[in-house]
C-alpha cells in the first residue's frame, strides 16, 4: 500500500512534505517488514519505479544548472550533467539505498545487480532489439543505480562479482 503512495507521488512533482512523508514511511516499513518481505514487495516495486522516472522525452533532457546558458540537448558524458529523470529519481534512489544499508550487500548482489543486468540485456534471442523510449529509460536507470550502489560494495565483494558485472552489465 505504501509503495503505491510513492509510485503515485514520485513521477509527478509532489509537494515536498508529502514526498518526504512517503519516503519516510517506506523506510520505516522496509525496516519493519524484514529483508525478505521488503525485498520482495518494496524494493522490487521501487526498482520498477526507478525506470519510470526516466520515461519520456522531457525526463531525458539535460537540466540547466545555475551558471549555464541553455542548449539543453547538448552535453556529453564527461560533463556529468544531470537529466530531469535524475532529479525525479532522487527519492526512489534514497529509499533503495536505505534498504541496501539496512540489509547489506546481499540486497545489492542478489536483487539490484540482477535487475541492472535485466535492464541492459538485449531484448530477444533472435537478434538485437530496437532502442525505444522505455529501453532508453531502463538504461539510464541502470547507469544511475550502478553508480550509486558500487560504493556500498566491499572490495572483496566487488572483486568477486567484477567478472559478472563485466559480462552481464558492461558488455551488453
PDB file of C-alpha atoms in Angstrom:
ATOM      1  CA  UNK A   1       0.000   0.000   0.000  1.00  0.00           C
ATOM      2  CA  UNK A   2       2.728   2.479   0.926  1.00  0.00           C
ATOM      3  CA  UNK A   3       4.713   1.634  -2.181  1.00  0.00           C
ATOM      4  CA  UNK A   4       1.660   2.655  -4.217  1.00  0.00           C
ATOM      5  CA  UNK A   5       1.736   6.020  -2.438  1.00  0.00           C
ATOM      6  CA  UNK A   6       5.342   6.546  -3.544  1.00  0.00           C
ATOM      7  CA  UNK A   7       4.500   5.238  -7.022  1.00  0.00           C
ATOM      8  CA  UNK A   8       1.733   7.767  -7.355  1.00  0.00           C
ATOM      9  CA  UNK A   9       3.696  10.677  -5.898  1.00  0.00           C
ATOM     10  CA  UNK A  10       7.166  10.471  -7.382  1.00  0.00           C
ATOM     11  CA  UNK A  11       6.663  10.774 -11.165  1.00  0.00           C
ATOM     12  CA  UNK A  12       4.617  13.952 -10.878  1.00  0.00           C
ATOM     13  CA  UNK A  13       6.325  16.622  -8.848  1.00  0.00           C
ATOM     14  CA  UNK A  14       4.533  16.424  -5.480  1.00  0.00           C
ATOM     15  CA  UNK A  15       4.801  18.923  -2.716  1.00  0.00           C
ATOM     16  CA  UNK A  16       7.961  18.308  -0.678  1.00  0.00           C
ATOM     17  CA  UNK A  17       6.175  17.470   2.566  1.00  0.00           C
ATOM     18  CA  UNK A  18       4.103  14.674   1.015  1.00  0.00           C
ATOM     19  CA  UNK A  19       7.131  13.218  -0.751  1.00  0.00           C
ATOM     20  CA  UNK A  20       9.216  13.404   2.425  1.00  0.00           C
ATOM     21  CA  UNK A  21       6.454  11.683   4.408  1.00  0.00           C
ATOM     22  CA  UNK A  22       6.028   8.946   1.805  1.00  0.00           C
ATOM     23  CA  UNK A  23       9.772   8.231   1.716  1.00  0.00           C
ATOM     24  CA  UNK A  24       9.925   8.192   5.498  1.00  0.00           C
ATOM     25  CA  UNK A  25       7.026   5.707   5.606  1.00  0.00           C
ATOM     26  CA  UNK A  26       8.654   3.452   3.009  1.00  0.00           C
ATOM     27  CA  UNK A  27      11.893   3.447   5.006  1.00  0.00           C
ATOM     28  CA  UNK A  28      10.068   2.662   8.229  1.00  0.00           C
ATOM     29  CA  UNK A  29       8.018  -0.054   6.564  1.00  0.00           C
ATOM     30  CA  UNK A  30      11.045  -1.704   4.962  1.00  0.00           C
ATOM     31  CA  UNK A  31      12.748  -1.857   8.351  1.00  0.00           C
ATOM     32  CA  UNK A  32       9.666  -3.385   9.996  1.00  0.00           C
ATOM     33  CA  UNK A  33       8.976  -5.951   7.273  1.00  0.00           C
ATOM     34  CA  UNK A  34      12.394  -7.578   7.326  1.00  0.00           C
ATOM     35  CA  UNK A  35      14.751  -8.378   4.470  1.00  0.00           C
ATOM     36  CA  UNK A  36      12.689 -10.975   2.626  1.00  0.00           C
ATOM     37  CA  UNK A  37       9.357  -9.184   2.500  1.00  0.00           C
ATOM     38  CA  UNK A  38      10.964  -5.761   1.982  1.00  0.00           C
ATOM     39  CA  UNK A  39      12.978  -7.093  -0.946  1.00  0.00           C
ATOM     40  CA  UNK A  40      10.062  -8.932  -2.481  1.00  0.00           C
ATOM     41  CA  UNK A  41       7.463  -6.191  -2.200  1.00  0.00           C
ATOM     42  CA  UNK A  42       9.063  -2.809  -1.504  1.00  0.00           C
ATOM     43  CA  UNK A  43      12.442  -2.911  -3.270  1.00  0.00           C
ATOM     44  CA  UNK A  44      11.089  -4.719  -6.329  1.00  0.00           C
ATOM     45  CA  UNK A  45       8.444  -2.035  -6.887  1.00  0.00           C
ATOM     46  CA  UNK A  46      10.944   0.743  -6.218  1.00  0.00           C
ATOM     47  CA  UNK A  47      13.260  -0.734  -8.858  1.00  0.00           C
ATOM     48  CA  UNK A  48      10.400  -0.700 -11.360  1.00  0.00           C
ATOM     49  CA  UNK A  49       9.575   2.854 -10.368  1.00  0.00           C
ATOM     50  CA  UNK A  50      13.181   3.888 -10.947  1.00  0.00           C
ATOM     51  CA  UNK A  51      12.852   3.081 -14.633  1.00  0.00           C
ATOM     52  CA  UNK A  52       9.582   5.024 -14.794  1.00  0.00           C
ATOM     53  CA  UNK A  53      11.389   8.108 -13.507  1.00  0.00           C
ATOM     54  CA  UNK A  54      13.287   8.314 -16.814  1.00  0.00           C
ATOM     55  CA  UNK A  55      10.430   7.538 -19.246  1.00  0.00           C
ATOM     56  CA  UNK A  56       9.508  10.291 -21.669  1.00  0.00           C
ATOM     57  CA  UNK A  57      11.446  12.788 -23.721  1.00  0.00           C
ATOM     58  CA  UNK A  58      11.249  15.520 -21.088  1.00  0.00           C
ATOM     59  CA  UNK A  59      12.776  13.282 -18.409  1.00  0.00           C
ATOM     60  CA  UNK A  60      15.772  12.575 -20.653  1.00  0.00           C
ATOM     61  CA  UNK A  61      16.626  16.231 -21.278  1.00  0.00           C
ATOM     62  CA  UNK A  62      19.596  17.844 -19.593  1.00  0.00           C
ATOM     63  CA  UNK A  63      18.789  20.268 -16.806  1.00  0.00           C
ATOM     64  CA  UNK A  64      20.179  23.764 -16.633  1.00  0.00           C
ATOM     65  CA  UNK A  65      22.417  24.473 -13.673  1.00  0.00           C
ATOM     66  CA  UNK A  66      22.834  27.952 -12.255  1.00  0.00           C
ATOM     67  CA  UNK A  67      25.804  29.067 -14.387  1.00  0.00           C
ATOM     68  CA  UNK A  68      24.747  27.663 -17.766  1.00  0.00           C
ATOM     69  CA  UNK A  69      23.068  29.006 -20.810  1.00  0.00           C
ATOM     70  CA  UNK A  70      20.532  26.699 -22.388  1.00  0.00           C
ATOM     71  CA  UNK A  71      21.183  24.423 -25.192  1.00  0.00           C
ATOM     72  CA  UNK A  72      19.556  21.669 -23.155  1.00  0.00           C
ATOM     73  CA  UNK A  73      20.101  18.979 -25.746  1.00  0.00           C
ATOM     74  CA  UNK A  74      23.872  19.474 -25.850  1.00  0.00           C
ATOM     75  CA  UNK A  75      26.069  17.599 -23.442  1.00  0.00           C
ATOM     76  CA  UNK A  76      28.433  14.726 -23.193  1.00  0.00           C
ATOM     77  CA  UNK A  77      29.371  12.029 -20.752  1.00  0.00           C
ATOM     78  CA  UNK A  78      32.367  13.919 -19.419  1.00  0.00           C
ATOM     79  CA  UNK A  79      30.299  16.864 -18.219  1.00  0.00           C
ATOM     80  CA  UNK A  80      28.169  14.681 -15.913  1.00  0.00           C
ATOM     81  CA  UNK A  81      25.182  16.919 -16.483  1.00  0.00           C
ATOM     82  CA  UNK A  82      22.035  15.611 -14.816  1.00  0.00           C
ATOM     83  CA  UNK A  83      18.873  14.936 -16.736  1.00  0.00           C
ATOM     84  CA  UNK A  84      15.443  15.677 -15.320  1.00  0.00           C
ATOM     85  CA  UNK A  85      14.968  11.978 -14.551  1.00  0.00           C
ATOM     86  CA  UNK A  86      17.943  12.142 -12.166  1.00  0.00           C
ATOM     87  CA  UNK A  87      16.133  14.749 -10.115  1.00  0.00           C
ATOM     88  CA  UNK A  88      12.825  12.861 -10.185  1.00  0.00           C
ATOM     89  CA  UNK A  89      14.526   9.583  -9.222  1.00  0.00           C
ATOM     90  CA  UNK A  90      16.251  11.044  -6.155  1.00  0.00           C
ATOM     91  CA  UNK A  91      13.656   9.915  -3.585  1.00  0.00           C
ATOM     92  CA  UNK A  92      13.386   6.454  -5.149  1.00  0.00           C
ATOM     93  CA  UNK A  93      17.164   6.023  -5.056  1.00  0.00           C
ATOM     94  CA  UNK A  94      17.315   7.191  -1.460  1.00  0.00           C
ATOM     95  CA  UNK A  95      14.733   4.557  -0.460  1.00  0.00           C
ATOM     96  CA  UNK A  96      16.581   1.840  -2.391  1.00  0.00           C
ATOM     97  CA  UNK A  97      19.884   2.801  -0.794  1.00  0.00           C
ATOM     98  CA  UNK A  98      18.260   2.824   2.629  1.00  0.00           C
ATOM     99  CA  UNK A  99      17.137  -0.772   2.096  1.00  0.00           C
ATOM    100  CA  UNK A 100      20.666  -1.634   0.973  1.00  0.00           C
ATOM    101  CA  UNK A 101      22.155  -0.048   4.097  1.00  0.00           C
ATOM    102  CA  UNK A 102      19.635  -1.885   6.287  1.00  0.00           C
ATOM    103  CA  UNK A 103      20.198  -5.352   4.899  1.00  0.00           C
ATOM    104  CA  UNK A 104      23.704  -5.171   3.434  1.00  0.00           C
ATOM    105  CA  UNK A 105      25.459  -6.465   0.363  1.00  0.00           C
ATOM    106  CA  UNK A 106      23.168  -9.434  -0.347  1.00  0.00           C
ATOM    107  CA  UNK A 107      20.432  -6.991  -1.397  1.00  0.00           C
ATOM    108  CA  UNK A 108      22.874  -5.396  -3.818  1.00  0.00           C
ATOM    109  CA  UNK A 109      24.289  -8.617  -5.238  1.00  0.00           C
ATOM    110  CA  UNK A 110      21.147 -10.761  -5.321  1.00  0.00           C
ATOM    111  CA  UNK A 111      18.491  -8.185  -6.214  1.00  0.00           C
ATOM    112  CA  UNK A 112      19.849  -4.887  -7.537  1.00  0.00           C
ATOM    113  CA  UNK A 113      22.615  -6.239  -9.797  1.00  0.00           C
ATOM    114  CA  UNK A 114      20.376  -8.874 -11.452  1.00  0.00           C
ATOM    115  CA  UNK A 115      17.816  -6.144 -12.096  1.00  0.00           C
ATOM    116  CA  UNK A 116      20.516  -3.970 -13.676  1.00  0.00           C
ATOM    117  CA  UNK A 117      21.519  -6.955 -15.828  1.00  0.00           C
ATOM    118  CA  UNK A 118      17.886  -7.372 -16.840  1.00  0.00           C
ATOM    119  CA  UNK A 119      17.639  -3.705 -17.834  1.00  0.00           C
ATOM    120  CA  UNK A 120      20.721  -3.739 -20.063  1.00  0.00           C
ATOM    121  CA  UNK A 121      20.130  -7.187 -21.567  1.00  0.00           C
ATOM    122  CA  UNK A 122      19.318  -7.354 -25.267  1.00  0.00           C
ATOM    123  CA  UNK A 123      15.609  -7.645 -25.995  1.00  0.00           C
ATOM    124  CA  UNK A 124      15.356 -11.065 -27.613  1.00  0.00           C
ATOM    125  CA  UNK A 125      17.433 -14.050 -28.609  1.00  0.00           C
ATOM    126  CA  UNK A 126      16.512 -13.648 -32.286  1.00  0.00           C
ATOM    127  CA  UNK A 127      18.637 -10.544 -32.676  1.00  0.00           C
ATOM    128  CA  UNK A 128      19.294  -7.141 -31.229  1.00  0.00           C
ATOM    129  CA  UNK A 129      16.206  -5.225 -30.228  1.00  0.00           C
ATOM    130  CA  UNK A 130      15.479  -1.678 -31.211  1.00  0.00           C
ATOM    131  CA  UNK A 131      16.098   1.061 -28.716  1.00  0.00           C
ATOM    132  CA  UNK A 132      12.764   2.578 -27.722  1.00  0.00           C
ATOM    133  CA  UNK A 133      11.911   5.131 -25.072  1.00  0.00           C
ATOM    134  CA  UNK A 134      11.269   2.529 -22.369  1.00  0.00           C
ATOM    135  CA  UNK A 135      14.557   0.715 -23.077  1.00  0.00           C
ATOM    136  CA  UNK A 136      16.454   4.009 -23.062  1.00  0.00           C
ATOM    137  CA  UNK A 137      14.862   4.896 -19.717  1.00  0.00           C
ATOM    138  CA  UNK A 138      15.924   1.494 -18.386  1.00  0.00           C
ATOM    139  CA  UNK A 139      19.498   2.087 -19.492  1.00  0.00           C
ATOM    140  CA  UNK A 140      19.583   5.470 -17.766  1.00  0.00           C
ATOM    141  CA  UNK A 141      18.142   3.922 -14.611  1.00  0.00           C
ATOM    142  CA  UNK A 142      20.694   1.094 -14.759  1.00  0.00           C
ATOM    143  CA  UNK A 143      23.624   3.505 -15.064  1.00  0.00           C
ATOM    144  CA  UNK A 144      22.341   5.669 -12.223  1.00  0.00           C
ATOM    145  CA  UNK A 145      21.698   2.715  -9.925  1.00  0.00           C
ATOM    146  CA  UNK A 146      25.075   1.172 -10.731  1.00  0.00           C
ATOM    147  CA  UNK A 147      26.857   4.410  -9.864  1.00  0.00           C
ATOM    148  CA  UNK A 148      25.034   4.609  -6.546  1.00  0.00           C
ATOM    149  CA  UNK A 149      25.441   1.004  -5.381  1.00  0.00           C
ATOM    150  CA  UNK A 150      29.070   0.380  -6.323  1.00  0.00           C
ATOM    151  CA  UNK A 151      30.252   2.470  -3.380  1.00  0.00           C
ATOM    152  CA  UNK A 152      28.349   0.208  -0.952  1.00  0.00           C
ATOM    153  CA  UNK A 153      30.149  -2.958  -2.063  1.00  0.00           C
ATOM    154  CA  UNK A 154      33.201  -4.075  -0.144  1.00  0.00           C
ATOM    155  CA  UNK A 155      36.464  -4.519  -2.042  1.00  0.00           C
ATOM    156  CA  UNK A 156      36.360  -8.308  -1.831  1.00  0.00           C
ATOM    157  CA  UNK A 157      32.735  -8.495  -2.968  1.00  0.00           C
ATOM    158  CA  UNK A 158      33.410  -6.103  -5.821  1.00  0.00           C
ATOM    159  CA  UNK A 159      36.380  -8.170  -6.983  1.00  0.00           C
ATOM    160  CA  UNK A 160      34.297 -11.363  -6.733  1.00  0.00           C
ATOM    161  CA  UNK A 161      31.444 -10.018  -8.855  1.00  0.00           C
ATOM    162  CA  UNK A 162      33.527  -7.913 -11.239  1.00  0.00           C
ATOM    163  CA  UNK A 163      33.574 -10.611 -13.941  1.00  0.00           C
ATOM    164  CA  UNK A 164      29.808 -10.916 -13.654  1.00  0.00           C
ATOM    165  CA  UNK A 165      29.383  -7.128 -13.877  1.00  0.00           C
ATOM    166  CA  UNK A 166      31.665  -7.046 -16.880  1.00  0.00           C
ATOM    167  CA  UNK A 167      29.875  -9.886 -18.660  1.00  0.00           C
ATOM    168  CA  UNK A 168      26.250  -9.088 -17.779  1.00  0.00           C
ATOM    169  CA  UNK A 169      26.232  -5.302 -17.461  1.00  0.00           C
ATOM    170  CA  UNK A 170      29.096  -3.687 -19.354  1.00  0.00           C
ATOM    171  CA  UNK A 171      29.298  -5.928 -22.418  1.00  0.00           C
ATOM    172  CA  UNK A 172      25.621  -5.789 -23.437  1.00  0.00           C
TER     173      UNK A 172
END
